[in-house]
XYZ file of C-alpha atoms in Angstrom:
773
model
C -96.157 24.965 0.476
C -94.188 25.879 3.497
C -96.897 24.549 5.584
C -96.418 21.044 4.971
C -92.908 21.318 4.191
C -92.429 21.646 8.059
C -94.860 19.426 8.915
C -92.872 16.786 7.178
C -89.961 17.535 8.534
C -91.289 17.761 12.452
C -92.940 14.339 11.384
C -89.234 13.146 9.776
C -87.063 14.678 13.575
C -90.376 12.381 15.548
C -89.920 9.383 13.556
C -86.077 9.366 13.748
C -86.279 10.254 17.530
C -88.790 6.833 17.783
C -85.994 5.054 15.675
C -83.399 5.854 17.843
C -85.835 5.624 20.675
C -86.521 1.820 19.500
C -82.488 1.170 18.116
C -81.747 2.303 22.353
C -84.290 -0.265 23.949
C -82.670 -3.097 21.798
C -79.832 -2.579 22.390
C -80.342 -2.041 26.103
C -82.507 -5.073 26.453
C -79.589 -6.828 24.347
C -77.434 -5.846 27.184
C -79.490 -7.299 29.908
C -80.994 -10.206 28.166
C -78.291 -11.965 25.780
C -78.741 -14.442 24.071
C -79.156 -18.336 25.100
C -76.786 -19.309 21.849
C -74.879 -22.365 23.598
C -75.696 -25.442 22.002
C -74.753 -28.277 23.542
C -74.126 -31.043 20.478
C -72.393 -34.904 19.669
C -69.237 -35.669 19.797
C -68.749 -37.690 16.827
C -65.763 -39.430 15.614
C -65.475 -39.886 11.545
C -62.700 -42.377 9.866
C -60.443 -40.632 7.028
C -62.819 -40.552 4.642
C -65.201 -38.360 6.452
C -67.948 -41.471 7.851
C -69.214 -41.143 11.170
C -67.692 -43.989 13.425
C -68.236 -43.659 16.599
C -70.884 -40.705 18.591
C -71.757 -40.398 21.768
C -74.825 -38.256 23.498
C -75.329 -34.458 24.709
C -75.574 -33.898 28.407
C -79.222 -33.862 28.056
C -79.142 -37.652 26.508
C -79.713 -35.526 22.357
C -78.902 -37.072 19.103
C -77.716 -33.524 18.163
C -74.395 -33.593 15.774
C -73.668 -30.520 14.546
C -73.683 -30.017 10.844
C -70.544 -28.345 9.536
C -71.247 -25.414 6.205
C -69.369 -27.613 4.037
C -71.863 -30.151 4.714
C -74.696 -28.083 3.981
C -75.249 -28.693 0.170
C -76.670 -27.063 -2.291
C -79.970 -28.904 -2.773
C -80.330 -29.257 1.700
C -79.789 -25.331 1.154
C -82.305 -24.576 -1.599
C -84.760 -27.018 -0.189
C -84.684 -26.487 3.196
C -84.882 -22.095 1.548
C -87.912 -23.379 -0.557
C -89.928 -25.155 2.517
C -89.472 -23.215 5.403
C -88.553 -19.505 4.598
C -88.361 -18.459 0.834
C -87.261 -14.570 1.587
C -84.926 -16.180 3.756
C -81.536 -13.830 2.301
C -84.367 -11.305 2.115
C -85.442 -9.992 6.056
C -83.746 -9.167 8.908
C -85.207 -12.310 11.153
C -88.611 -11.149 10.900
C -90.673 -11.052 7.767
C -93.509 -8.567 7.939
C -95.170 -9.572 4.836
C -95.291 -12.465 6.036
C -96.646 -11.673 9.628
C -99.518 -9.516 7.442
C -100.094 -12.357 5.724
C -100.444 -15.112 8.147
C -102.437 -12.449 10.337
C -105.315 -12.289 7.893
C -105.643 -15.612 6.916
C -106.721 -16.733 10.101
C -108.273 -14.024 10.896
C -110.263 -14.949 8.113
C -110.493 -18.780 8.849
C -111.173 -18.807 11.649
C -108.772 -20.807 12.722
C -104.114 -21.184 12.581
C -103.579 -21.841 9.114
C -100.739 -19.981 8.129
C -97.360 -19.330 10.123
C -95.513 -16.095 10.442
C -91.777 -17.746 12.043
C -89.105 -17.432 9.860
C -85.739 -19.304 9.290
C -84.375 -17.197 12.392
C -87.388 -17.329 14.602
C -87.427 -20.758 14.783
C -83.568 -20.488 15.047
C -84.961 -18.357 18.415
C -87.501 -21.148 19.754
C -85.032 -23.985 19.575
C -82.540 -22.242 21.647
C -85.037 -20.446 24.179
C -88.144 -23.297 24.419
C -91.422 -22.495 25.564
C -95.381 -21.939 26.073
C -96.311 -20.616 22.517
C -98.804 -17.405 22.960
C -98.334 -13.412 22.018
C -95.477 -13.336 24.093
C -93.610 -15.866 23.302
C -93.888 -14.598 19.199
C -92.358 -11.688 21.081
C -89.607 -12.889 22.435
C -88.495 -14.817 19.157
C -89.123 -11.678 17.558
C -86.447 -10.671 19.493
C -83.824 -12.790 19.711
C -84.633 -13.141 15.667
C -82.666 -10.048 15.708
C -80.381 -10.789 17.776
C -79.683 -13.694 15.636
C -79.411 -10.888 12.621
C -77.240 -8.710 14.928
C -74.488 -11.953 15.731
C -74.346 -14.251 13.016
C -74.735 -14.540 9.197
C -77.324 -15.989 7.403
C -75.424 -19.368 6.241
C -74.524 -19.495 10.282
C -78.499 -18.706 11.224
C -79.374 -21.620 8.677
C -76.064 -24.433 9.847
C -78.056 -23.426 13.762
C -81.171 -24.878 12.061
C -80.056 -27.381 9.909
C -78.469 -28.440 13.914
C -82.125 -27.505 16.347
C -84.357 -28.670 14.527
C -86.600 -31.719 15.801
C -86.359 -34.575 14.553
C -88.538 -37.169 17.119
C -87.564 -38.518 19.897
C -84.331 -37.255 20.953
C -83.051 -36.983 17.570
C -82.330 -32.928 16.483
C -80.739 -31.649 13.570
C -80.442 -33.150 10.169
C -77.233 -34.383 10.656
C -78.231 -36.624 13.662
C -81.562 -37.190 11.103
C -79.951 -38.355 8.383
C -77.099 -40.379 9.360
C -79.851 -42.158 12.295
C -82.471 -42.461 9.729
C -81.008 -42.959 5.932
C -77.469 -43.995 7.452
C -75.411 -41.123 5.169
C -74.021 -37.947 5.610
C -76.430 -34.503 5.087
C -74.841 -33.742 1.522
C -75.741 -36.906 0.471
C -79.045 -37.123 0.360
C -81.333 -36.999 -1.958
C -84.220 -34.386 -3.568
C -86.539 -37.312 -1.814
C -84.568 -37.346 1.801
C -84.234 -33.599 2.036
C -87.905 -33.200 1.196
C -89.024 -36.189 3.899
C -86.910 -34.531 6.134
C -87.793 -31.406 5.645
C -91.859 -32.242 6.969
C -91.284 -34.383 9.864
C -90.329 -30.862 12.467
C -94.222 -29.758 11.422
C -95.405 -32.964 13.207
C -92.698 -35.103 14.537
C -95.061 -36.971 16.522
C -97.571 -38.181 13.502
C -95.275 -38.461 11.134
C -92.850 -41.157 12.577
C -90.174 -42.638 10.038
C -90.569 -46.552 10.105
C -94.019 -46.410 11.559
C -95.531 -43.716 8.951
C -93.655 -44.107 6.292
C -96.977 -43.991 3.839
C -98.274 -41.453 4.932
C -94.243 -39.367 5.385
C -95.113 -40.552 1.221
C -98.451 -39.040 0.920
C -96.653 -35.615 2.454
C -93.548 -35.877 1.113
C -95.345 -36.317 -2.583
C -97.888 -33.182 -1.796
C -94.710 -30.884 -1.453
C -92.850 -31.900 -3.999
C -95.759 -31.459 -6.942
C -96.112 -27.686 -4.738
C -91.976 -27.386 -5.307
C -93.096 -28.328 -8.587
C -95.846 -25.645 -9.326
C -93.386 -23.013 -7.862
C -90.452 -23.160 -9.956
C -88.301 -24.357 -7.844
C -87.283 -27.603 -9.296
C -87.844 -28.907 -12.864
C -90.042 -31.642 -13.980
C -87.349 -33.855 -14.360
C -85.837 -33.689 -10.838
C -89.405 -33.597 -9.270
C -90.317 -36.859 -11.136
C -87.680 -39.082 -10.246
C -88.409 -38.129 -6.283
C -91.545 -38.893 -7.118
C -90.395 -42.517 -8.201
C -87.961 -42.602 -4.967
C -89.330 -45.583 -3.110
C -89.230 -44.531 1.265
C -88.047 -47.872 3.436
C -85.905 -45.874 6.218
C -86.340 -46.778 9.523
C -85.038 -45.493 12.600
C -81.005 -47.067 13.084
C -78.757 -47.266 15.261
C -75.681 -44.920 15.414
C -72.229 -46.783 15.083
C -70.179 -47.864 16.892
C -66.813 -48.453 15.466
C -63.831 -47.953 16.838
C -64.943 -47.544 21.035
C -61.545 -47.947 22.467
C -59.764 -44.947 20.479
C -63.340 -43.293 20.009
C -62.933 -42.838 23.736
C -60.020 -41.607 23.582
C -59.997 -39.303 21.419
C -63.148 -38.092 23.056
C -60.529 -37.187 26.424
C -57.714 -36.369 24.396
C -60.165 -33.412 22.124
C -61.409 -31.420 24.935
C -64.725 -29.813 23.910
C -64.724 -30.730 19.904
C -67.804 -32.114 19.038
C -66.842 -33.205 15.861
C -63.296 -35.654 15.237
C -61.754 -37.124 12.267
C -59.034 -39.760 12.956
C -57.036 -41.939 10.624
C -58.687 -44.942 10.889
C -59.128 -46.727 7.483
C -62.419 -48.046 8.078
C -62.511 -51.417 5.466
C -58.713 -52.852 7.707
C -60.841 -51.663 10.513
C -63.313 -53.827 10.043
C -60.743 -56.850 9.319
C -58.856 -56.507 11.876
C -61.252 -56.592 14.575
C -62.409 -59.836 12.610
C -59.099 -61.491 12.723
C -58.792 -60.834 16.513
C -61.707 -62.117 17.711
C -61.589 -65.350 15.418
C -58.215 -65.904 16.242
C -58.626 -65.194 20.502
C -61.525 -67.233 19.958
C -59.125 -70.164 19.388
C -56.781 -69.318 22.097
C -59.042 -68.794 24.646
C -58.780 -73.004 25.176
C -55.362 -72.399 26.499
C -56.853 -69.387 28.925
C -55.382 -66.237 26.594
C -58.695 -64.234 26.156
C -57.523 -60.675 24.499
C -55.632 -59.093 22.003
C -55.013 -55.727 21.328
C -53.585 -54.333 17.758
C -52.463 -51.139 15.832
C -51.463 -50.386 12.153
C -50.043 -47.810 10.768
C -48.997 -46.278 7.685
C -45.518 -45.494 7.605
C -45.716 -43.646 4.965
C -48.070 -40.756 6.737
C -47.101 -42.191 10.126
C -50.573 -41.968 10.816
C -52.848 -45.338 13.241
C -54.521 -47.504 10.014
C -56.057 -49.326 12.858
C -56.523 -49.348 17.015
C -58.093 -52.416 17.451
C -58.340 -51.894 21.415
C -59.958 -55.783 22.514
C -61.065 -58.934 21.206
C -64.697 -57.489 22.051
C -65.478 -54.737 23.671
C -68.856 -55.651 24.647
C -66.926 -58.819 26.553
C -67.919 -58.562 29.923
C -66.787 -61.337 31.245
C -62.761 -61.372 29.938
C -63.034 -57.247 30.492
C -63.391 -56.349 26.841
C -64.221 -52.310 27.500
C -60.177 -52.039 28.763
C -58.165 -50.914 26.236
C -55.550 -53.140 25.727
C -53.254 -51.385 22.975
C -52.329 -47.983 25.633
C -52.980 -49.932 28.698
C -49.148 -50.005 30.426
C -48.170 -53.348 30.338
C -44.453 -55.157 30.613
C -42.557 -54.854 27.363
C -40.582 -58.247 27.633
C -37.567 -58.402 25.277
C -39.164 -55.488 22.650
C -36.492 -52.757 23.448
C -33.334 -54.717 22.651
C -33.516 -53.867 18.757
C -33.352 -50.401 19.592
C -30.393 -51.130 21.916
C -28.277 -52.835 19.482
C -29.305 -50.161 17.454
C -27.734 -47.839 19.284
C -24.440 -49.560 20.517
C -23.550 -49.983 16.635
C -23.940 -46.092 16.919
C -21.707 -45.862 20.131
C -19.034 -48.011 18.480
C -19.136 -50.458 20.682
C -20.231 -53.390 18.559
C -21.040 -54.558 14.448
C -23.533 -57.324 14.037
C -20.385 -60.058 14.380
C -18.606 -59.101 17.708
C -18.648 -61.423 20.033
C -19.808 -61.121 23.133
C -19.818 -64.201 26.098
C -23.268 -65.106 27.426
C -22.257 -66.536 31.249
C -24.008 -65.810 34.194
C -22.910 -62.584 35.640
C -23.827 -60.714 38.956
C -24.688 -56.614 38.825
C -24.327 -55.753 42.640
C -26.737 -58.241 43.183
C -28.741 -58.672 40.375
C -29.095 -61.780 38.497
C -30.213 -62.294 35.012
C -31.153 -65.303 33.476
C -32.011 -66.279 29.390
C -35.443 -66.984 28.965
C -34.249 -71.560 28.600
C -32.551 -70.716 32.013
C -28.609 -71.887 29.962
C -25.654 -69.799 28.823
C -24.478 -70.186 24.958
C -21.236 -69.075 25.708
C -19.591 -67.146 22.943
C -22.128 -65.572 20.656
C -22.086 -63.241 17.606
C -24.626 -59.460 18.350
C -26.067 -60.829 15.412
C -27.179 -64.231 17.088
C -27.663 -63.042 20.409
C -30.504 -60.575 18.835
C -32.325 -63.673 16.875
C -32.345 -65.448 19.950
C -33.252 -62.735 22.232
C -31.049 -63.370 24.383
C -30.887 -61.365 27.805
C -27.953 -61.762 29.726
C -26.218 -59.666 26.181
C -28.801 -57.511 26.684
C -27.997 -56.848 29.791
C -24.013 -56.692 29.181
C -24.303 -54.273 26.547
C -27.174 -52.267 28.317
C -24.439 -51.942 31.253
C -21.328 -51.074 28.370
C -23.768 -48.390 26.898
C -25.551 -46.734 29.531
C -28.639 -47.666 30.910
C -29.419 -43.680 30.965
C -28.628 -42.819 27.246
C -31.590 -45.989 27.342
C -34.029 -44.451 28.884
C -33.306 -40.753 27.732
C -33.922 -41.831 23.929
C -37.231 -43.687 25.287
C -38.064 -40.925 26.982
C -37.934 -38.655 23.348
C -40.044 -41.720 21.722
C -42.466 -40.361 24.334
C -42.679 -44.034 26.453
C -44.407 -42.136 29.702
C -44.384 -44.613 32.178
C -40.605 -44.659 31.564
C -40.049 -40.698 31.468
C -42.123 -40.807 34.708
C -39.935 -43.936 36.539
C -36.178 -42.501 35.263
C -35.005 -42.544 38.608
C -36.299 -46.163 39.664
C -34.770 -47.555 36.586
C -32.103 -49.456 35.949
C -30.482 -52.600 34.051
C -34.153 -54.690 34.346
C -35.516 -52.177 31.942
C -33.936 -54.027 28.859
C -35.752 -57.192 29.455
C -39.382 -55.857 30.965
C -38.546 -53.907 33.980
C -40.460 -51.157 32.717
C -43.556 -50.118 31.758
C -44.819 -49.719 28.067
C -47.985 -49.369 25.655
C -48.598 -51.168 22.648
C -49.151 -47.672 20.885
C -45.415 -46.518 22.063
C -43.552 -49.959 21.250
C -45.738 -49.194 17.847
C -44.630 -46.003 16.980
C -40.947 -47.007 18.099
C -40.112 -49.943 15.830
C -42.035 -47.622 13.144
C -38.865 -45.733 13.365
C -36.315 -48.937 11.916
C -39.076 -48.957 8.994
C -38.293 -45.335 8.766
C -34.425 -45.737 8.083
C -34.212 -45.023 11.873
C -35.720 -41.512 12.366
C -39.073 -41.766 14.602
C -42.506 -39.811 14.025
C -44.580 -39.152 17.017
C -48.175 -41.878 16.258
C -51.235 -39.617 14.075
C -54.249 -40.198 14.790
C -56.008 -37.585 13.277
C -56.608 -36.856 9.680
C -55.040 -32.930 10.007
C -52.234 -33.578 11.850
C -50.268 -34.103 8.973
C -47.417 -32.260 10.074
C -45.188 -33.829 12.568
C -41.749 -33.848 12.286
C -39.707 -37.196 12.947
C -36.351 -37.449 15.236
C -33.404 -39.259 14.141
C -32.777 -41.861 16.963
C -30.898 -44.001 15.068
C -28.449 -43.551 11.917
C -29.400 -45.240 8.791
C -26.158 -47.613 8.990
C -26.992 -48.916 12.441
C -30.859 -49.056 11.486
C -29.906 -51.453 8.404
C -28.095 -53.805 10.092
C -30.966 -54.049 12.903
C -33.403 -54.406 9.954
C -31.387 -57.968 8.574
C -31.141 -59.046 11.739
C -35.153 -58.863 12.665
C -36.110 -59.911 9.167
C -34.545 -63.719 9.079
C -36.986 -66.365 9.221
C -34.312 -69.939 10.810
C -34.914 -68.088 14.201
C -36.602 -69.676 16.931
C -39.499 -67.235 17.257
C -40.779 -68.603 14.313
C -44.509 -69.558 16.050
C -43.879 -72.992 15.809
C -47.635 -73.821 14.483
C -47.088 -71.137 11.891
C -48.019 -74.355 8.989
C -45.511 -74.490 6.223
C -48.585 -74.071 3.912
C -49.715 -70.351 5.352
C -47.650 -67.709 3.508
C -44.893 -66.223 4.823
C -45.509 -62.245 4.821
C -41.889 -60.690 4.183
C -41.593 -58.739 7.103
C -38.776 -57.842 9.636
C -40.188 -58.281 13.422
C -39.597 -58.587 17.006
C -41.410 -61.295 19.767
C -41.112 -60.240 23.709
C -43.090 -62.127 27.179
C -42.776 -60.338 29.890
C -41.939 -61.939 33.305
C -44.465 -64.499 34.293
C -46.220 -65.179 30.582
C -48.603 -62.130 31.260
C -47.721 -59.882 28.159
C -46.919 -61.954 24.909
C -45.790 -59.192 21.583
C -44.975 -58.954 19.018
C -44.119 -55.753 16.803
C -43.697 -56.651 12.720
C -42.681 -53.874 9.988
C -42.062 -53.377 6.580
C -41.781 -50.316 4.136
C -45.810 -50.144 4.253
C -47.298 -50.713 7.009
C -45.592 -50.914 11.144
C -48.416 -53.459 13.192
C -48.192 -54.000 17.020
C -49.401 -56.964 18.525
C -50.070 -57.982 21.719
C -51.829 -61.114 23.239
C -52.656 -61.644 27.182
C -55.838 -61.732 30.187
C -56.245 -57.891 31.142
C -56.930 -59.371 34.433
C -53.041 -60.093 34.983
C -53.126 -63.906 35.134
C -50.311 -65.249 33.845
C -50.365 -68.423 31.097
C -48.310 -71.060 30.410
C -48.775 -71.193 27.137
C -48.224 -67.814 26.348
C -45.220 -66.096 23.985
C -44.714 -63.490 21.515
C -43.196 -66.157 19.649
C -46.475 -68.615 20.041
C -49.097 -66.589 20.754
C -49.005 -63.074 19.043
C -46.730 -63.776 16.055
C -48.852 -65.914 14.046
C -51.679 -63.351 14.714
C -49.072 -60.594 13.607
C -48.204 -62.522 10.179
C -52.255 -62.972 9.783
C -53.374 -59.138 9.833
C -49.974 -58.782 7.223
C -51.131 -61.433 4.948
C -54.642 -59.406 5.281
C -53.261 -56.121 4.966
C -50.149 -56.274 2.515
C -50.834 -59.855 0.916
C -48.882 -58.993 -2.367
C -46.248 -55.681 -1.674
C -43.663 -54.530 -3.651
C -40.652 -56.628 -3.395
C -38.497 -53.995 -2.968
C -36.684 -53.635 0.754
C -34.553 -52.055 2.486
C -31.067 -51.896 0.763
C -27.739 -51.044 2.304
C -27.115 -47.486 2.457
C -23.886 -45.284 1.588
C -22.864 -45.396 5.219
C -23.367 -48.788 5.468
C -20.161 -50.748 4.440
C -18.958 -54.522 4.536
C -15.196 -56.164 5.914
C -13.809 -59.222 6.964
C -13.312 -59.689 10.361
C -12.317 -62.521 12.884
C -14.911 -65.145 13.303
C -13.862 -65.764 17.139
C -14.587 -61.963 17.941
C -15.927 -60.046 15.240
C -12.577 -57.793 15.546
C -10.168 -56.779 12.125
C -8.817 -59.485 11.700
C -4.652 -60.110 13.171
C -2.185 -62.114 12.962
C -3.113 -65.722 14.171
C -7.001 -64.958 12.768
C -7.548 -68.066 10.458
C -10.935 -68.408 10.185
C -13.054 -64.981 8.810
C -16.484 -63.601 8.114
C -18.069 -60.781 6.050
C -19.654 -58.088 8.625
C -21.480 -54.857 8.210
C -19.588 -51.770 10.116
C -20.575 -48.092 9.556
C -16.787 -46.855 8.718
C -15.146 -44.258 10.693
C -17.261 -45.146 13.534
C -17.732 -49.410 13.873
C -14.632 -50.912 16.317
C -10.959 -51.442 14.729
C -8.953 -52.826 17.056
C -7.212 -55.509 15.326
C -8.055 -59.494 16.855
C -6.019 -59.735 20.044
C -7.438 -62.394 21.713
C -4.382 -64.475 21.486
C -0.826 -64.162 24.245
C 2.996 -64.694 23.656
C 3.521 -67.185 26.946
C 7.287 -68.563 28.200
C 6.371 -72.165 29.039
C 9.000 -74.898 29.994
C 10.109 -77.694 27.399
C 7.843 -79.863 28.827
C 4.362 -76.823 29.182
C 4.269 -77.633 32.847
C 5.503 -74.450 33.843
C 4.923 -70.176 32.584
C 7.500 -67.379 33.514
C 7.294 -64.269 33.304
C 9.987 -61.341 32.060
C 11.116 -61.585 35.777
C 11.639 -65.396 35.957
C 12.143 -67.028 33.175
C 15.248 -68.424 33.121
C 18.291 -67.152 30.013
C 17.488 -70.697 28.818
C 15.779 -73.768 28.734
C 12.251 -72.435 27.855
C 10.430 -71.987 24.745
C 7.473 -69.084 23.416
C 4.152 -70.309 22.361
C 0.652 -68.704 22.133
C -2.331 -69.285 24.100
C -6.157 -68.334 23.342
C -6.866 -65.535 25.850
C -9.845 -67.030 27.186
C -11.724 -64.338 29.917
C -12.864 -65.447 33.533
C -16.409 -66.050 33.211
C -15.766 -68.254 29.819
C -13.993 -70.835 32.076
C -15.802 -71.381 34.304
C -18.636 -71.616 31.802
C -16.274 -74.570 29.963
C -15.747 -76.057 32.781
C -19.020 -76.103 33.959
C -20.228 -77.988 30.356
C -16.663 -79.834 30.491
C -15.717 -77.687 27.439
C -11.874 -78.509 26.322
C -9.889 -75.860 25.971
C -5.809 -74.610 26.288
C -4.961 -73.774 29.767
C -2.458 -71.196 30.457
C 0.462 -73.672 32.538
C 0.888 -72.620 36.060
C 3.505 -69.777 36.934
C 6.488 -70.524 38.134
C 5.996 -70.504 42.003
C 9.953 -69.656 43.179
C 8.242 -66.253 41.049
C 8.869 -63.794 43.665
C 6.673 -60.794 41.767
C 3.451 -59.719 42.470
C 2.049 -59.309 39.468
C -0.464 -56.335 38.392
C -3.418 -56.575 36.584
C -7.222 -57.885 37.880
C -7.822 -59.274 41.489
C -10.680 -61.676 41.604
C -14.279 -60.683 41.929
C -15.948 -61.838 44.206
C -19.408 -62.843 43.135
C -21.558 -64.011 46.000
C -22.007 -63.128 48.619
C -22.478 -59.900 47.091
C -20.954 -56.742 48.444
C -22.465 -54.316 50.613
C -25.471 -56.669 50.510
C -26.876 -57.139 54.231
C -28.172 -61.115 54.542
C -30.783 -62.556 57.442
C -29.671 -66.140 58.694
C -31.516 -68.099 60.776
C -31.008 -68.661 64.562
C -31.917 -71.577 64.872
C -31.285 -73.539 61.643
C -28.087 -71.572 59.733
C -27.449 -71.919 55.815
C -24.157 -70.803 54.927
C -23.323 -68.763 52.167
C -21.494 -69.478 48.974
C -18.400 -68.213 48.126
C -17.830 -67.662 44.589
C -15.012 -65.295 42.382
C -13.906 -64.932 39.063
C -9.857 -64.988 37.814
C -8.288 -64.193 35.215
C -7.307 -66.773 33.329
C -3.720 -67.198 34.702
C -4.593 -67.874 37.973
C -5.039 -71.606 39.437
C -5.612 -71.204 42.851
C -7.176 -68.680 44.932
C -7.341 -68.530 48.943
C -9.758 -66.821 51.083
C -10.233 -64.820 54.281
C -13.084 -64.099 56.942
C -12.522 -60.931 58.792
C -8.395 -60.749 57.592
C -8.144 -64.858 59.205
C -7.347 -67.477 56.361
C -10.270 -69.836 55.873
C -9.621 -71.819 53.177
C -7.424 -72.454 49.692
C -9.090 -74.202 46.175
C -8.831 -74.584 42.939
C -9.693 -70.681 40.587
C -13.981 -70.737 39.787
C -14.418 -73.523 42.744
C -17.410 -72.586 45.126
C -16.709 -72.773 48.971
C -19.092 -72.675 51.869
C -18.855 -70.811 55.529
C -21.477 -70.050 58.342
C -21.092 -66.233 59.395
C -20.962 -64.589 62.860
C -23.454 -61.800 63.766
C -22.059 -58.509 62.656
C -20.215 -57.079 59.773
C -18.199 -59.630 58.079
C -14.716 -59.218 56.191
C -14.343 -61.575 53.096
C -10.821 -61.495 51.284
C -10.067 -62.874 48.138
C -6.474 -63.391 46.884
C -5.215 -65.368 44.002
C -1.678 -67.370 43.833
C -0.430 -64.020 41.574
C -0.894 -61.487 44.817
C -4.241 -60.323 43.763
C -6.434 -59.627 46.778
C -10.020 -57.963 46.576
C -12.275 -56.855 49.508
C -15.815 -56.857 50.063
C -18.066 -56.560 53.272
C -21.309 -57.777 54.392
C -24.040 -57.502 57.348
C -25.232 -60.310 58.822
C -28.053 -60.095 60.967
C -29.688 -63.623 62.733
C -33.505 -63.789 62.909
C -36.367 -66.488 64.790
C -37.167 -67.997 62.191
C-alpha cells in the first residue's frame, strides 16, 4: 500500500512536470508564432434604420462584411452550433471526443466521412489557409488554442460568421445574407440560416441561384436531422421545409455614392458607418433631381446637388451629390454638395441679421442704393440699375448688391469672416486674409453643406449647429450667431412671396410651400443657389455645371428655386400651420417712412417696424434742416453772413451728395439748397469733396500713341453748387458739382485736387505710366 502511494505520487509529479512543460512550450510558441488575427472587412454604410446603403470591397477584393455581436440572433446562433459544433461552449477549442469519433469512423470506412474541426479550428483555418494534411491539422489545433486564450466564445463565433466562405468572393454570413437574401443576418429565417450553413461545406457545387433544387434537398435533409435531434420543434421544422427557395446572387446596394465615399474617408478604419440618411426621402429626392435636370439640359444646365437637414435633430437625412453618379458625360461622380463654389447672394441674410444685432439697422431703416467706389471696388446690382432710397427689408427681398456692400463696410467684414469661420466655413477661414467687401456678393468659396448648415441656424432661432452625418452623433452643441429678435426679422423678410426672386416658371396651379428662402447666383452665372427652411427641414439646392461653364439662363430664382419648391412639396407636403412667432425681445414701433428712424417733428408719414429694445438705433429722424435764405430763396446764409433783417427761414430736406447725383442722372426733381452768399468770407467746416475717380494711390497704364483721358468725378455736400479742379497744383477747370470732367495726364506722379465753393479741399495722388500698346 505504501509502495503504490509513492508510485502514484511519482506519477502525479511527472504529470505535473509534463503539463508545465506543455504550457511553457505553448506560451513559447505563442510568442514565436503570434496569432494572425488581423482581418480586413468591407466598409459598409447604413441608413438611420441599419439598412445597408453602400459597401466597398476589401483590399483582397472580397465581400467580407463584419457581423456585429448584436446581429447574431438566437436563431442564427442555435442553428450554426447545432450544425457545426454542438459542444462549442464546452471544449477548449479542440474537441477530443470528436477527434476520436472521426478517427475510428474514417478508419473503419476507409475514407473521410466525418470531420473533427470545431468552429474555433475552422476560424483558425480561415485566418491561416493552407493545404489540408496532418500538419495543417496540428497547426489548426494550436491556433484554436490561441484563439480560445485571447477571445471569448461569442467573439470566436462572431469571427466564424465573418470568415466562413460562400463561394466566389463572398465571405461571412452578413455578406451572404445581404447578397443572396437582401436582408441583415438577424432577419434570416430558419430555412435561410440552414441554407447558408450548408454552403461552406460545398461552395463550388452548391451555388445559390444555380443549384437551388440541390440546395433545397440538402437543406431539408439537415432540417429533418435538426428535428430528430430535438433542436427545433416540429412546427418550426414544418414551416422551414415549406419555405420556397428563390434566392439568387444580387448586387451590393449602391445608394448615396457621394456621401458614402466621403464618410469612408472621414471615418478612417471604421468598417461599419451608420449614417443619418432616411432612405425613403433620399430616393424620392434623387428621382426629383434626375427628372428636373433632364428638363434643364436643353438650357445646358446639367447638374444639381441637394441636402435635406432635419431641424430638430440637425441630422442630414438626404444627400444628393449630383443628378446621376453614373453619368460620366456630365461628371456625375463629382460631389456637388461638397464642392467649393461661389455663394452669390446667399450670405446676405446673415449680414443683415448681424447688422440688426449690432444696432445699425432695423428692417425699415433706409439706405441709399446708388453708385459707390471703395478704393477702386465699384459693385453693381444684378440688373445694373440703382434704386435710390430703399429699406433694408427691400434690399434683402430684392437682393440688392450696393446696400449689402455698404452694410458690410459699416459692420466690418472682419466680423462677418469670423462669424462664417465659427460656422465651419473652411475655405473662408483659409482665405480670411484675402477676403474683403466682395465677400458678401459671392467673392469667397463655400459649399452646399456649409450654406445649408448656416440657414438651419435661421430655422433654429439663430443658433447654429454643425451638420450631423452619423446616427451615433447625437450630442451636438449649438452656437448662437443671431439673437432671436434679429432671426425673427430675417425670417419675416425671407418668407414673403412678393419678391423678384420668385420663380417665373412656377405655375399658379402648383402648390406654394410655406417656407422662407434665399436665392443666389454667382458671377458669370456658373452657380444657381436656393436654400429654404421651415420648422421641420432646411433644404439646400445647387444647380449648374461641374465644368464651371456659365449659362445665360442659369439663376438661383429660376433654376434652383423651382426644384427647392418641388422637394418641399414632396417631403413636407402638409406641414403644420405653426410658423415662427415674434419673440419677447423683439417689439414693434412706428418710424419715419423716409428714414426708418424714430419720428421727429417734421415726419409726416409713419410706418410700423420691428426693433430690438435697447439695441436698435433710437436716434430721432434728422433729415430736415432749417436754412436762412433771402426773401426770393435764391441765396442762403450762414450765421456769420446773415443780415440783421430781410431774410426768412425755411426747412429743407437733407439729401446726401450721392443721392443728388443719382436724382439728377435720373431726372428726379428735388428741392435744392440755394447757393450760399457769395460775399461770405467764412471757410466752412464739414465734409470736403470726395474724389470718386481717379482712385487714390492707383497706377494707370496709358497708351503712348493713343492716350485716353481719365475721368474726374467727385461727390460733394448738399450745400455745394460748384467745384474747382487742380492738376499738380495748377488750376484746370471749374464745373457744377457732380459734373464729370476729363483730362490727359502726364507720365509720373500726378497730384489731383478738388475744392468746393465753401473752400473745402481734397487731394489725391496717382501714378501714370505710358506704355506702347
